[in-house]
Every structure is written in structure tokens, then in C-alpha cells.
Amino acid sequence: MPEGPELFLTSRYINDVCDGVVFSGHVEKSQVSKNSEVPFESEEYLISATSRGKEFKLMLTPVKREHSPPNKGRGQKPTDVIFRFGMSGSFKMTLASELPKHAHLRFYTKESPPRALCFVDHRRFGRWEVDGSWQPERGPCVMLEYEKFRENVLKNISDKAFNKPICEALLNQKFFNGIGNYLRAEILYRLKIPPFEKARTILESLQHPEQDSAVTLSRKLKLKRENPDLLEICHSVPTEVIRLEGNGYDPERSTYSTAFGQWLQCYNVPGMKSRRDANGRTIWFQGNPGPLAPKGKKIEGKKERED
């Protein structure tokens, strides 16, 4: 499943390929999709995108031409469409005559030959919502709203979500918006944190970190850079994926890109251990699983690709 970095890179991709491109007509939905129609139609409009954690927003903006007659009919106002990518959602710009097989939502350009910006989703778990907004139950983005993200976690440590193992808490989008399966494995591995350690045990130490008054400010900053805590790593690790640019994780590929495969240190890496968490999700790790590990055999040598 696409995680925070993939949605961020998708927004960058769309803003790049749609820069200066004029779209026209209505938005076309595939017959097999069970999602709602997008009641937007304009003679000329522009498309831009942004992301927040695991949510994605496509913005459709009609072009206002001087001396042109006013637009008539519904759907002529600017319209936002919120996407949740599910297990396999992605966007592609293609020729309209060469639509991908699973292109379930299509936006056509006003050019010859026309192109189409397509939401492609072969598993059909992705969803979109017209004139929607960011889900209020999702927390701040771990990448783009770091200070708010950190504050939201630390002020809610008493929440029952943190009674669970840290590997399960990291998938809770109320607090870790943007973190998925491969990111949680890499984050915990970097800090050598057992995945089934109680989340609150890990996080409580971050509320009141020990301060040594004898240490200079420059030394404190140096130590902080060299010894980031869990919440800092939750920000920096996804940022590393973003820096891979087009070489990051791609759910459409059968194999990882070379750069992304080399970047991975734990997730699906040979020699690592793995177990199912309480939700049936596979967590990859090294060493002791932790005191809250479910009883049962660990999975060995099984290749999986989950969010």
C-alpha cells in the first residue's frame, strides 16, 4: 500500500506533468468502479495536487477567461477530490488512446491528441470523495507537519492506543499519519526497538528528556542530531524515501527499484525475522521481538508487500 512518501511524490508528479496543461470536459469514471461519480465539467480547467500523510487531494480549478461567457451548469466551481489510495492506487498521465487497464477515474486534456490523467487501481480498494476534506480523525502528517505531529503524540500518551505494541501503534493514523508497514519496520530497526515493546514505555521517556545543564547548546544540538528519538525518526525516515525521487517504492512494480531496494535495511530483507501482529500484519525486525509478542511461530523466508 502506498505510504506517506509515495503520496507526497504522487502530488509532486501531478504538479509537474500538469503544469500549464489545460484539461477539458467532464470527469470520466469506469463502469466497474463502485465509487461515486465526480460531477465536474468545465470547458477549460487546471489540475493541481497536495498530500497529507496517507491522504491525497486533487484540486480542479476552472480557467476564467476575460470576455468569455460565464460558465453554466453544475460543477463549474473549483472542486476538491480527496483520495485514499487503498492497496494499489496511483496516478498516471497517458495518451487518451492508451488508457491503462485499471484506470477508474480519468481527466482529459484539451489538446490534440488528448492525454488523460488517470487514477489507476487494479485492486479497487482506493476511494475518492468529492468536495471532501482531510479526515478529522487522522493526525498531523509525520513529514509535512512534524511539530504538530510530535505534540499530538506526546500530549496523548495516556490514550489506549499506546497500550499496544509499538509496531501496532505506529500504524494508527490518528497519531502517525503517513506511516505504513515498510516504514514502521525501518523506523524501529534504526533505533533497535523491539516491535512488540509497549508503545507507552517507549514514548514516555520523550515527554521529559533528561537535561544536563553542564552541556553547551551546540553540544546538545550535536547529540540530538546523532541520537534522534523515535518521533524524529518517524519524520526523517519518510523524508529519506522522498529524496530517492522516482526511485522509491512503486506498488505497480513486481520488484523494488534498485535505489529503494538498497535503501531498505529491514523490511523484507533476507535474514530478518518476521511475525504477524494482532491485526494480521507482518512486521520485520531483528533480535528480540519484545514482551507483547503474540505466541506462535515466526514467518521465515516469506516475501510480502503490505503498506
PDB file of C-alpha atoms in Angstrom:
ATOM      1  CA  MET A   1       0.000   0.000   0.000  1.00  0.00           C
ATOM      2  CA  PRO A   2       1.298   3.471  -0.835  1.00  0.00           C
ATOM      3  CA  GLU A   3       2.510   5.269   2.287  1.00  0.00           C
ATOM      4  CA  GLY A   4       3.117   8.933   3.073  1.00  0.00           C
ATOM      5  CA  PRO A   5       6.218   9.345   0.879  1.00  0.00           C
ATOM      6  CA  GLU A   6       4.500   7.769  -2.141  1.00  0.00           C
ATOM      7  CA  LEU A   7       1.502  10.108  -1.850  1.00  0.00           C
ATOM      8  CA  PHE A   8       3.811  13.101  -1.494  1.00  0.00           C
ATOM      9  CA  LEU A   9       5.776  12.019  -4.572  1.00  0.00           C
ATOM     10  CA  THR A  10       2.500  11.496  -6.449  1.00  0.00           C
ATOM     11  CA  SER A  11       1.464  15.087  -5.706  1.00  0.00           C
ATOM     12  CA  ARG A  12       4.855  16.270  -6.961  1.00  0.00           C
ATOM     13  CA  TYR A  13       4.441  14.151 -10.115  1.00  0.00           C
ATOM     14  CA  ILE A  14       0.985  15.561 -10.850  1.00  0.00           C
ATOM     15  CA  ASN A  15       2.047  19.158 -10.245  1.00  0.00           C
ATOM     16  CA  ASP A  16       4.913  18.557 -12.655  1.00  0.00           C
ATOM     17  CA  VAL A  17       3.106  16.811 -15.529  1.00  0.00           C
ATOM     18  CA  CYS A  18       0.007  19.048 -15.212  1.00  0.00           C
ATOM     19  CA  ASP A  19       1.906  22.340 -15.011  1.00  0.00           C
ATOM     20  CA  GLY A  20       0.472  24.598 -17.726  1.00  0.00           C
ATOM     21  CA  VAL A  21      -1.738  21.799 -19.096  1.00  0.00           C
ATOM     22  CA  VAL A  22      -5.389  22.677 -19.730  1.00  0.00           C
ATOM     23  CA  PHE A  23      -7.997  19.972 -19.172  1.00  0.00           C
ATOM     24  CA  SER A  24     -11.487  19.967 -20.633  1.00  0.00           C
ATOM     25  CA  GLY A  25     -14.846  18.245 -20.437  1.00  0.00           C
ATOM     26  CA  HIS A  26     -16.294  16.006 -17.769  1.00  0.00           C
ATOM     27  CA  VAL A  27     -14.526  13.621 -15.429  1.00  0.00           C
ATOM     28  CA  GLU A  28     -14.977  10.033 -16.597  1.00  0.00           C
ATOM     29  CA  LYS A  29     -15.433   7.122 -14.196  1.00  0.00           C
ATOM     30  CA  SER A  30     -15.020   3.487 -15.210  1.00  0.00           C
ATOM     31  CA  GLN A  31     -18.159   1.365 -15.286  1.00  0.00           C
ATOM     32  CA  VAL A  32     -16.753  -1.184 -12.856  1.00  0.00           C
ATOM     33  CA  SER A  33     -15.774   1.274 -10.125  1.00  0.00           C
ATOM     34  CA  LYS A  34     -18.183   1.439  -7.180  1.00  0.00           C
ATOM     35  CA  ASN A  35     -17.008   4.912  -6.228  1.00  0.00           C
ATOM     36  CA  SER A  36     -19.216   7.931  -6.825  1.00  0.00           C
ATOM     37  CA  GLU A  37     -19.277   9.995  -9.997  1.00  0.00           C
ATOM     38  CA  VAL A  38     -17.324  13.249  -9.954  1.00  0.00           C
ATOM     39  CA  PRO A  39     -19.921  15.852 -11.063  1.00  0.00           C
ATOM     40  CA  PHE A  40     -17.420  18.292 -12.513  1.00  0.00           C
ATOM     41  CA  GLU A  41     -17.401  19.611 -16.082  1.00  0.00           C
ATOM     42  CA  SER A  42     -15.641  22.632 -17.492  1.00  0.00           C
ATOM     43  CA  GLU A  43     -14.592  23.830 -20.922  1.00  0.00           C
ATOM     44  CA  GLU A  44     -11.156  24.569 -19.511  1.00  0.00           C
ATOM     45  CA  TYR A  45      -9.693  23.713 -16.113  1.00  0.00           C
ATOM     46  CA  LEU A  46      -6.394  23.125 -14.353  1.00  0.00           C
ATOM     47  CA  ILE A  47      -5.318  20.321 -12.036  1.00  0.00           C
ATOM     48  CA  SER A  48      -3.011  20.500  -9.027  1.00  0.00           C
ATOM     49  CA  ALA A  49      -2.411  18.196  -6.077  1.00  0.00           C
ATOM     50  CA  THR A  50      -1.267  18.029  -2.469  1.00  0.00           C
ATOM     51  CA  SER A  51      -0.964  15.329   0.192  1.00  0.00           C
ATOM     52  CA  ARG A  52      -1.197  14.970   3.965  1.00  0.00           C
ATOM     53  CA  GLY A  53       0.055  11.702   5.390  1.00  0.00           C
ATOM     54  CA  LYS A  54      -1.912   8.910   3.743  1.00  0.00           C
ATOM     55  CA  GLU A  55      -4.491  11.238   2.187  1.00  0.00           C
ATOM     56  CA  PHE A  56      -4.303  12.927  -1.168  1.00  0.00           C
ATOM     57  CA  LYS A  57      -6.165  15.890  -2.644  1.00  0.00           C
ATOM     58  CA  LEU A  58      -6.715  16.679  -6.325  1.00  0.00           C
ATOM     59  CA  MET A  59      -7.830  20.247  -6.994  1.00  0.00           C
ATOM     60  CA  LEU A  60      -9.840  21.047 -10.157  1.00  0.00           C
ATOM     61  CA  THR A  61      -9.884  24.768 -10.975  1.00  0.00           C
ATOM     62  CA  PRO A  62     -11.886  26.190 -13.921  1.00  0.00           C
ATOM     63  CA  VAL A  63      -9.989  28.677 -16.070  1.00  0.00           C
ATOM     64  CA  LYS A  64     -11.562  32.129 -16.137  1.00  0.00           C
ATOM     65  CA  ARG A  65     -11.004  33.818 -19.491  1.00  0.00           C
ATOM     66  CA  GLU A  66     -11.566  37.534 -19.958  1.00  0.00           C
ATOM     67  CA  HIS A  67     -14.586  38.374 -22.167  1.00  0.00           C
ATOM     68  CA  SER A  68     -15.719  34.729 -22.182  1.00  0.00           C
ATOM     69  CA  PRO A  69     -19.361  33.930 -21.313  1.00  0.00           C
ATOM     70  CA  PRO A  70     -19.950  32.748 -17.746  1.00  0.00           C
ATOM     71  CA  ASN A  71     -19.885  29.009 -17.178  1.00  0.00           C
ATOM     72  CA  LYS A  72     -23.245  27.388 -16.809  1.00  0.00           C
ATOM     73  CA  GLY A  73     -24.339  24.185 -15.120  1.00  0.00           C
ATOM     74  CA  ARG A  74     -23.134  22.350 -12.107  1.00  0.00           C
ATOM     75  CA  GLY A  75     -19.573  21.545 -11.348  1.00  0.00           C
ATOM     76  CA  GLN A  76     -18.165  24.841 -12.576  1.00  0.00           C
ATOM     77  CA  LYS A  77     -16.857  25.987  -9.209  1.00  0.00           C
ATOM     78  CA  PRO A  78     -13.410  24.821  -8.040  1.00  0.00           C
ATOM     79  CA  THR A  79     -13.724  21.253  -6.792  1.00  0.00           C
ATOM     80  CA  ASP A  80     -11.519  19.198  -4.490  1.00  0.00           C
ATOM     81  CA  VAL A  81     -11.433  15.417  -4.697  1.00  0.00           C
ATOM     82  CA  ILE A  82      -9.947  13.557  -1.714  1.00  0.00           C
ATOM     83  CA  PHE A  83      -8.328  10.189  -2.443  1.00  0.00           C
ATOM     84  CA  ARG A  84      -7.329   7.276  -0.234  1.00  0.00           C
ATOM     85  CA  PHE A  85      -5.137   5.061  -2.365  1.00  0.00           C
ATOM     86  CA  GLY A  86      -6.009   1.692  -0.830  1.00  0.00           C
ATOM     87  CA  MET A  87      -3.542  -1.101  -1.598  1.00  0.00           C
ATOM     88  CA  SER A  88      -2.549  -0.182  -5.146  1.00  0.00           C
ATOM     89  CA  GLY A  89      -3.727   3.313  -6.112  1.00  0.00           C
ATOM     90  CA  SER A  90      -1.552   5.556  -8.276  1.00  0.00           C
ATOM     91  CA  PHE A  91      -1.817   8.261 -10.931  1.00  0.00           C
ATOM     92  CA  LYS A  92      -0.523   8.144 -14.497  1.00  0.00           C
ATOM     93  CA  MET A  93      -0.597  10.561 -17.419  1.00  0.00           C
ATOM     94  CA  THR A  94      -1.079   8.688 -20.693  1.00  0.00           C
ATOM     95  CA  LEU A  95      -2.425   9.199 -24.190  1.00  0.00           C
ATOM     96  CA  ALA A  96      -6.224   9.017 -24.139  1.00  0.00           C
ATOM     97  CA  SER A  97      -5.993   6.273 -26.763  1.00  0.00           C
ATOM     98  CA  GLU A  98      -3.781   4.182 -24.467  1.00  0.00           C
ATOM     99  CA  LEU A  99      -5.655   4.157 -21.160  1.00  0.00           C
ATOM    100  CA  PRO A 100      -4.269   1.744 -18.547  1.00  0.00           C
ATOM    101  CA  LYS A 101      -6.440  -1.309 -17.943  1.00  0.00           C
ATOM    102  CA  HIS A 102      -7.469  -0.287 -14.418  1.00  0.00           C
ATOM    103  CA  ALA A 103      -7.891   3.460 -14.948  1.00  0.00           C
ATOM    104  CA  HIS A 104     -11.001   4.051 -12.824  1.00  0.00           C
ATOM    105  CA  LEU A 105     -11.085   7.864 -12.981  1.00  0.00           C
ATOM    106  CA  ARG A 106      -9.962   9.897 -15.998  1.00  0.00           C
ATOM    107  CA  PHE A 107      -9.325  13.594 -16.576  1.00  0.00           C
ATOM    108  CA  TYR A 108      -8.841  14.549 -20.249  1.00  0.00           C
ATOM    109  CA  THR A 109      -6.615  17.300 -21.600  1.00  0.00           C
ATOM    110  CA  LYS A 110      -7.683  19.917 -24.154  1.00  0.00           C
ATOM    111  CA  GLU A 111      -5.056  19.140 -26.761  1.00  0.00           C
ATOM    112  CA  SER A 112      -4.585  17.018 -29.855  1.00  0.00           C
ATOM    113  CA  PRO A 113      -4.070  14.181 -29.444  1.00  0.00           C
ATOM    114  CA  PRO A 114      -5.658  14.324 -25.986  1.00  0.00           C
ATOM    115  CA  ARG A 115      -3.993  12.826 -22.939  1.00  0.00           C
ATOM    116  CA  ALA A 116      -5.606  11.546 -19.760  1.00  0.00           C
ATOM    117  CA  LEU A 117      -4.590  11.823 -16.136  1.00  0.00           C
ATOM    118  CA  CYS A 118      -5.765   8.501 -14.692  1.00  0.00           C
ATOM    119  CA  PHE A 119      -6.297   7.156 -11.201  1.00  0.00           C
ATOM    120  CA  VAL A 120      -5.141   3.562 -11.631  1.00  0.00           C
ATOM    121  CA  ASP A 121      -6.112   0.946  -9.056  1.00  0.00           C
ATOM    122  CA  HIS A 122      -6.048  -2.711 -10.056  1.00  0.00           C
ATOM    123  CA  ARG A 123      -7.253  -3.940  -6.634  1.00  0.00           C
ATOM    124  CA  ARG A 124     -10.047  -1.341  -6.453  1.00  0.00           C
ATOM    125  CA  PHE A 125      -9.609  -0.663  -2.735  1.00  0.00           C
ATOM    126  CA  GLY A 126      -8.944   3.040  -3.395  1.00  0.00           C
ATOM    127  CA  ARG A 127     -11.642   5.602  -2.641  1.00  0.00           C
ATOM    128  CA  TRP A 128     -12.394   9.182  -3.579  1.00  0.00           C
ATOM    129  CA  GLU A 129     -14.713  11.782  -2.117  1.00  0.00           C
ATOM    130  CA  VAL A 130     -15.932  14.872  -3.993  1.00  0.00           C
ATOM    131  CA  ASP A 131     -15.670  18.159  -2.089  1.00  0.00           C
ATOM    132  CA  GLY A 132     -14.226  16.190   0.793  1.00  0.00           C
ATOM    133  CA  SER A 133     -11.728  17.304   3.385  1.00  0.00           C
ATOM    134  CA  TRP A 134      -8.909  15.751   5.381  1.00  0.00           C
ATOM    135  CA  GLN A 135     -10.373  13.195   7.783  1.00  0.00           C
ATOM    136  CA  PRO A 136     -10.517  14.817  11.237  1.00  0.00           C
ATOM    137  CA  GLU A 137      -9.611  11.557  12.968  1.00  0.00           C
ATOM    138  CA  ARG A 138      -6.243  11.494  11.208  1.00  0.00           C
ATOM    139  CA  GLY A 139      -3.388  13.248  12.939  1.00  0.00           C
ATOM    140  CA  PRO A 140      -0.865  15.703  11.507  1.00  0.00           C
ATOM    141  CA  CYS A 141       1.412  14.447   8.733  1.00  0.00           C
ATOM    142  CA  VAL A 142       4.674  12.967  10.038  1.00  0.00           C
ATOM    143  CA  MET A 143       6.573  14.557   7.137  1.00  0.00           C
ATOM    144  CA  LEU A 144       4.987  17.944   6.498  1.00  0.00           C
ATOM    145  CA  GLU A 145       3.653  18.825   9.972  1.00  0.00           C
ATOM    146  CA  TYR A 146       6.386  17.469  12.217  1.00  0.00           C
ATOM    147  CA  GLU A 147       5.977  19.823  15.191  1.00  0.00           C
ATOM    148  CA  LYS A 148       2.198  19.307  15.281  1.00  0.00           C
ATOM    149  CA  PHE A 149       2.693  15.558  14.854  1.00  0.00           C
ATOM    150  CA  ARG A 150       5.112  15.413  17.779  1.00  0.00           C
ATOM    151  CA  GLU A 151       2.855  17.494  20.012  1.00  0.00           C
ATOM    152  CA  ASN A 152      -0.168  15.352  19.150  1.00  0.00           C
ATOM    153  CA  VAL A 153       1.612  12.159  20.204  1.00  0.00           C
ATOM    154  CA  LEU A 154       3.176  13.471  23.409  1.00  0.00           C
ATOM    155  CA  LYS A 155       0.015  15.107  24.728  1.00  0.00           C
ATOM    156  CA  ASN A 156      -1.992  11.912  24.167  1.00  0.00           C
ATOM    157  CA  ILE A 157       0.330   9.280  25.644  1.00  0.00           C
ATOM    158  CA  SER A 158      -2.435   8.213  28.035  1.00  0.00           C
ATOM    159  CA  ASP A 159      -4.576   7.179  25.042  1.00  0.00           C
ATOM    160  CA  LYS A 160      -5.412   3.476  24.987  1.00  0.00           C
ATOM    161  CA  ALA A 161      -3.762   3.222  21.562  1.00  0.00           C
ATOM    162  CA  PHE A 162      -0.413   3.272  23.354  1.00  0.00           C
ATOM    163  CA  ASN A 163      -1.287   0.222  25.459  1.00  0.00           C
ATOM    164  CA  LYS A 164      -0.486  -1.768  22.320  1.00  0.00           C
ATOM    165  CA  PRO A 165       2.907  -2.846  20.975  1.00  0.00           C
ATOM    166  CA  ILE A 166       4.828  -0.032  19.339  1.00  0.00           C
ATOM    167  CA  CYS A 167       4.667  -1.765  15.950  1.00  0.00           C
ATOM    168  CA  GLU A 168       0.849  -1.624  16.058  1.00  0.00           C
ATOM    169  CA  ALA A 169       0.712   1.926  17.424  1.00  0.00           C
ATOM    170  CA  LEU A 170       2.855   3.151  14.519  1.00  0.00           C
ATOM    171  CA  LEU A 171       0.096   2.160  12.081  1.00  0.00           C
ATOM    172  CA  ASN A 172      -2.514   4.216  13.958  1.00  0.00           C
ATOM    173  CA  GLN A 173      -3.166   7.133  11.599  1.00  0.00           C
ATOM    174  CA  LYS A 174      -4.679   9.173  14.428  1.00  0.00           C
ATOM    175  CA  PHE A 175      -1.133   9.657  15.668  1.00  0.00           C
ATOM    176  CA  PHE A 176       1.225   8.506  12.893  1.00  0.00           C
ATOM    177  CA  ASN A 177      -0.405   9.788   9.720  1.00  0.00           C
ATOM    178  CA  GLY A 178       1.707   8.585   6.811  1.00  0.00           C
ATOM    179  CA  ILE A 179       3.413   5.593   8.424  1.00  0.00           C
ATOM    180  CA  GLY A 180       2.747   2.158   6.953  1.00  0.00           C
ATOM    181  CA  ASN A 181       4.236  -1.312   7.072  1.00  0.00           C
ATOM    182  CA  TYR A 182       7.609  -0.811   5.435  1.00  0.00           C
ATOM    183  CA  LEU A 183       8.205   2.491   7.253  1.00  0.00           C
ATOM    184  CA  ARG A 184       7.418   1.077  10.699  1.00  0.00           C
ATOM    185  CA  ALA A 185       9.900  -1.749  10.161  1.00  0.00           C
ATOM    186  CA  GLU A 186      12.638   0.631   9.052  1.00  0.00           C
ATOM    187  CA  ILE A 187      11.935   3.098  11.882  1.00  0.00           C
ATOM    188  CA  LEU A 188      12.086   0.508  14.659  1.00  0.00           C
ATOM    189  CA  TYR A 189      15.130  -1.177  13.144  1.00  0.00           C
ATOM    190  CA  ARG A 190      17.075   2.102  13.073  1.00  0.00           C
ATOM    191  CA  LEU A 191      16.594   2.517  16.834  1.00  0.00           C
ATOM    192  CA  LYS A 192      16.864  -1.185  17.676  1.00  0.00           C
ATOM    193  CA  ILE A 193      13.428  -1.070  19.344  1.00  0.00           C
ATOM    194  CA  PRO A 194      11.720  -4.460  19.747  1.00  0.00           C
ATOM    195  CA  PRO A 195       8.497  -4.258  17.712  1.00  0.00           C
ATOM    196  CA  PHE A 196       6.377  -5.752  20.485  1.00  0.00           C
ATOM    197  CA  GLU A 197       7.562  -3.430  23.242  1.00  0.00           C
ATOM    198  CA  LYS A 198       4.679  -1.498  24.799  1.00  0.00           C
ATOM    199  CA  ALA A 199       4.260   1.809  22.943  1.00  0.00           C
ATOM    200  CA  ARG A 200       3.786   3.913  26.067  1.00  0.00           C
ATOM    201  CA  THR A 201       7.018   2.540  27.557  1.00  0.00           C
ATOM    202  CA  ILE A 202       8.906   3.833  24.503  1.00  0.00           C
ATOM    203  CA  LEU A 203       7.192   7.201  24.316  1.00  0.00           C
ATOM    204  CA  GLU A 204       7.009   8.250  27.978  1.00  0.00           C
ATOM    205  CA  SER A 205      10.737   8.944  28.074  1.00  0.00           C
ATOM    206  CA  LEU A 206      10.245  11.572  25.351  1.00  0.00           C
ATOM    207  CA  GLN A 207       7.901  13.697  27.472  1.00  0.00           C
ATOM    208  CA  HIS A 208      10.569  14.809  29.927  1.00  0.00           C
ATOM    209  CA  PRO A 209      14.004  14.146  28.437  1.00  0.00           C
ATOM    210  CA  GLU A 210      16.918  14.439  30.835  1.00  0.00           C
ATOM    211  CA  GLN A 211      18.795  17.722  30.622  1.00  0.00           C
ATOM    212  CA  ASP A 212      22.424  18.191  31.627  1.00  0.00           C
ATOM    213  CA  SER A 213      22.946  21.857  32.468  1.00  0.00           C
ATOM    214  CA  ALA A 214      26.690  21.467  32.003  1.00  0.00           C
ATOM    215  CA  VAL A 215      26.327  20.585  28.326  1.00  0.00           C
ATOM    216  CA  THR A 216      26.559  23.513  25.917  1.00  0.00           C
ATOM    217  CA  LEU A 217      23.791  24.271  23.425  1.00  0.00           C
ATOM    218  CA  SER A 218      25.955  23.339  20.451  1.00  0.00           C
ATOM    219  CA  ARG A 219      26.797  20.030  22.110  1.00  0.00           C
ATOM    220  CA  LYS A 220      23.122  19.348  22.815  1.00  0.00           C
ATOM    221  CA  LEU A 221      22.264  20.002  19.172  1.00  0.00           C
ATOM    222  CA  LYS A 222      25.063  17.703  18.038  1.00  0.00           C
ATOM    223  CA  LEU A 223      23.887  14.928  20.356  1.00  0.00           C
ATOM    224  CA  LYS A 224      20.314  15.390  19.128  1.00  0.00           C
ATOM    225  CA  ARG A 225      21.410  15.007  15.516  1.00  0.00           C
ATOM    226  CA  GLU A 226      23.479  11.940  16.310  1.00  0.00           C
ATOM    227  CA  ASN A 227      20.854  10.318  18.563  1.00  0.00           C
ATOM    228  CA  PRO A 228      17.384  11.079  17.195  1.00  0.00           C
ATOM    229  CA  ASP A 229      14.412   9.794  19.152  1.00  0.00           C
ATOM    230  CA  LEU A 230      11.518   7.741  17.810  1.00  0.00           C
ATOM    231  CA  LEU A 231       9.377  10.701  16.741  1.00  0.00           C
ATOM    232  CA  GLU A 232      12.288  12.361  14.970  1.00  0.00           C
ATOM    233  CA  ILE A 233      12.979   9.119  13.111  1.00  0.00           C
ATOM    234  CA  CYS A 234       9.289   8.940  12.151  1.00  0.00           C
ATOM    235  CA  HIS A 235       9.926  12.213  10.307  1.00  0.00           C
ATOM    236  CA  SER A 236      13.414  11.616   8.910  1.00  0.00           C
ATOM    237  CA  VAL A 237      12.950   8.094   7.504  1.00  0.00           C
ATOM    238  CA  PRO A 238       9.999   9.009   5.225  1.00  0.00           C
ATOM    239  CA  THR A 239      11.974  12.070   4.146  1.00  0.00           C
ATOM    240  CA  GLU A 240      14.790   9.774   3.015  1.00  0.00           C
ATOM    241  CA  VAL A 241      12.342   7.964   0.716  1.00  0.00           C
ATOM    242  CA  ILE A 242      11.220  11.272  -0.765  1.00  0.00           C
ATOM    243  CA  ARG A 243      14.839  12.092  -1.563  1.00  0.00           C
ATOM    244  CA  LEU A 244      15.028   8.912  -3.641  1.00  0.00           C
ATOM    245  CA  GLU A 245      12.691  10.744  -6.058  1.00  0.00           C
ATOM    246  CA  GLY A 246      11.421   8.369  -8.760  1.00  0.00           C
ATOM    247  CA  ASN A 247      13.488   5.507  -7.371  1.00  0.00           C
ATOM    248  CA  GLY A 248      11.243   4.947  -4.356  1.00  0.00           C
ATOM    249  CA  TYR A 249       8.579   2.365  -3.646  1.00  0.00           C
ATOM    250  CA  ASP A 250       6.211   1.722  -6.575  1.00  0.00           C
ATOM    251  CA  PRO A 251       3.182  -0.532  -5.952  1.00  0.00           C
ATOM    252  CA  GLU A 252       2.847  -1.102  -9.724  1.00  0.00           C
ATOM    253  CA  ARG A 253       6.213  -2.846  -9.952  1.00  0.00           C
ATOM    254  CA  SER A 254       6.776  -6.523  -9.288  1.00  0.00           C
ATOM    255  CA  THR A 255      10.173  -5.691  -7.811  1.00  0.00           C
ATOM    256  CA  TYR A 256      11.588  -2.722  -5.952  1.00  0.00           C
ATOM    257  CA  SER A 257      13.677  -0.148  -7.754  1.00  0.00           C
ATOM    258  CA  THR A 258      17.394  -0.658  -7.254  1.00  0.00           C
ATOM    259  CA  ALA A 259      17.726   2.519  -5.176  1.00  0.00           C
ATOM    260  CA  PHE A 260      14.781   1.660  -2.934  1.00  0.00           C
ATOM    261  CA  GLY A 261      15.926  -1.932  -2.524  1.00  0.00           C
ATOM    262  CA  GLN A 262      19.352  -0.725  -1.474  1.00  0.00           C
ATOM    263  CA  TRP A 263      17.803   1.808   0.904  1.00  0.00           C
ATOM    264  CA  LEU A 264      15.790  -0.851   2.770  1.00  0.00           C
ATOM    265  CA  GLN A 265      17.625  -2.180   5.813  1.00  0.00           C
ATOM    266  CA  CYS A 266      14.936  -4.345   7.430  1.00  0.00           C
ATOM    267  CA  TYR A 267      11.608  -4.647   5.584  1.00  0.00           C
ATOM    268  CA  ASN A 268      11.512  -7.879   3.586  1.00  0.00           C
ATOM    269  CA  VAL A 269      15.311  -8.097   3.803  1.00  0.00           C
ATOM    270  CA  PRO A 270      16.837 -11.604   3.841  1.00  0.00           C
ATOM    271  CA  GLY A 271      17.980 -12.650   7.301  1.00  0.00           C
ATOM    272  CA  MET A 272      15.398 -10.552   9.151  1.00  0.00           C
ATOM    273  CA  LYS A 273      12.774 -12.120  11.389  1.00  0.00           C
ATOM    274  CA  SER A 274       9.060 -11.529  10.939  1.00  0.00           C
ATOM    275  CA  ARG A 275       5.846 -12.053  12.853  1.00  0.00           C
ATOM    276  CA  ARG A 276       2.190 -11.213  12.487  1.00  0.00           C
ATOM    277  CA  ASP A 277       0.847  -8.515  14.770  1.00  0.00           C
ATOM    278  CA  ALA A 278      -2.630  -8.633  16.354  1.00  0.00           C
ATOM    279  CA  ASN A 279      -4.117  -7.213  13.151  1.00  0.00           C
ATOM    280  CA  GLY A 280      -2.534  -9.860  10.968  1.00  0.00           C
ATOM    281  CA  ARG A 281       0.078  -7.513   9.534  1.00  0.00           C
ATOM    282  CA  THR A 282       3.655  -8.715   9.096  1.00  0.00           C
ATOM    283  CA  ILE A 283       6.347  -6.820  10.988  1.00  0.00           C
ATOM    284  CA  TRP A 284      10.005  -7.345  10.060  1.00  0.00           C
ATOM    285  CA  PHE A 285      12.671  -6.971  12.740  1.00  0.00           C
ATOM    286  CA  GLN A 286      15.982  -8.165  14.124  1.00  0.00           C
ATOM    287  CA  GLY A 287      16.646  -9.583  17.576  1.00  0.00           C
ATOM    288  CA  ASN A 288      14.153  -9.936  20.420  1.00  0.00           C
ATOM    289  CA  PRO A 289      10.520  -9.293  19.362  1.00  0.00           C
ATOM    290  CA  GLY A 290       9.574  -7.833  22.758  1.00  0.00           C
ATOM    291  CA  PRO A 291       7.343  -8.773  25.709  1.00  0.00           C
ATOM    292  CA  LEU A 292       3.998  -8.277  23.941  1.00  0.00           C
ATOM    293  CA  ALA A 293       4.827 -10.559  21.000  1.00  0.00           C
ATOM    294  CA  PRO A 294       1.916 -12.859  20.108  1.00  0.00           C
ATOM    295  CA  LYS A 295       2.510 -16.526  20.695  1.00  0.00           C
ATOM    296  CA  GLY A 296       3.132 -18.634  17.644  1.00  0.00           C
ATOM    297  CA  LYS A 297       5.710 -19.365  15.033  1.00  0.00           C
ATOM    298  CA  LYS A 298       7.506 -16.577  13.262  1.00  0.00           C
ATOM    299  CA  ILE A 299       7.247 -16.348   9.492  1.00  0.00           C
ATOM    300  CA  GLU A 300      10.525 -17.069   7.754  1.00  0.00           C
ATOM    301  CA  GLY A 301      11.505 -16.511   4.159  1.00  0.00           C
ATOM    302  CA  LYS A 302       8.113 -15.204   3.122  1.00  0.00           C
ATOM    303  CA  LYS A 303       8.117 -12.236   0.756  1.00  0.00           C
ATOM    304  CA  GLU A 304       5.294  -9.803   1.380  1.00  0.00           C
ATOM    305  CA  ARG A 305       4.405  -6.342   0.245  1.00  0.00           C
ATOM    306  CA  GLU A 306       1.990  -4.607   2.570  1.00  0.00           C
ATOM    307  CA  ASP A 307       1.572  -0.945   3.407  1.00  0.00           C
TER     308      ASP A 307
END
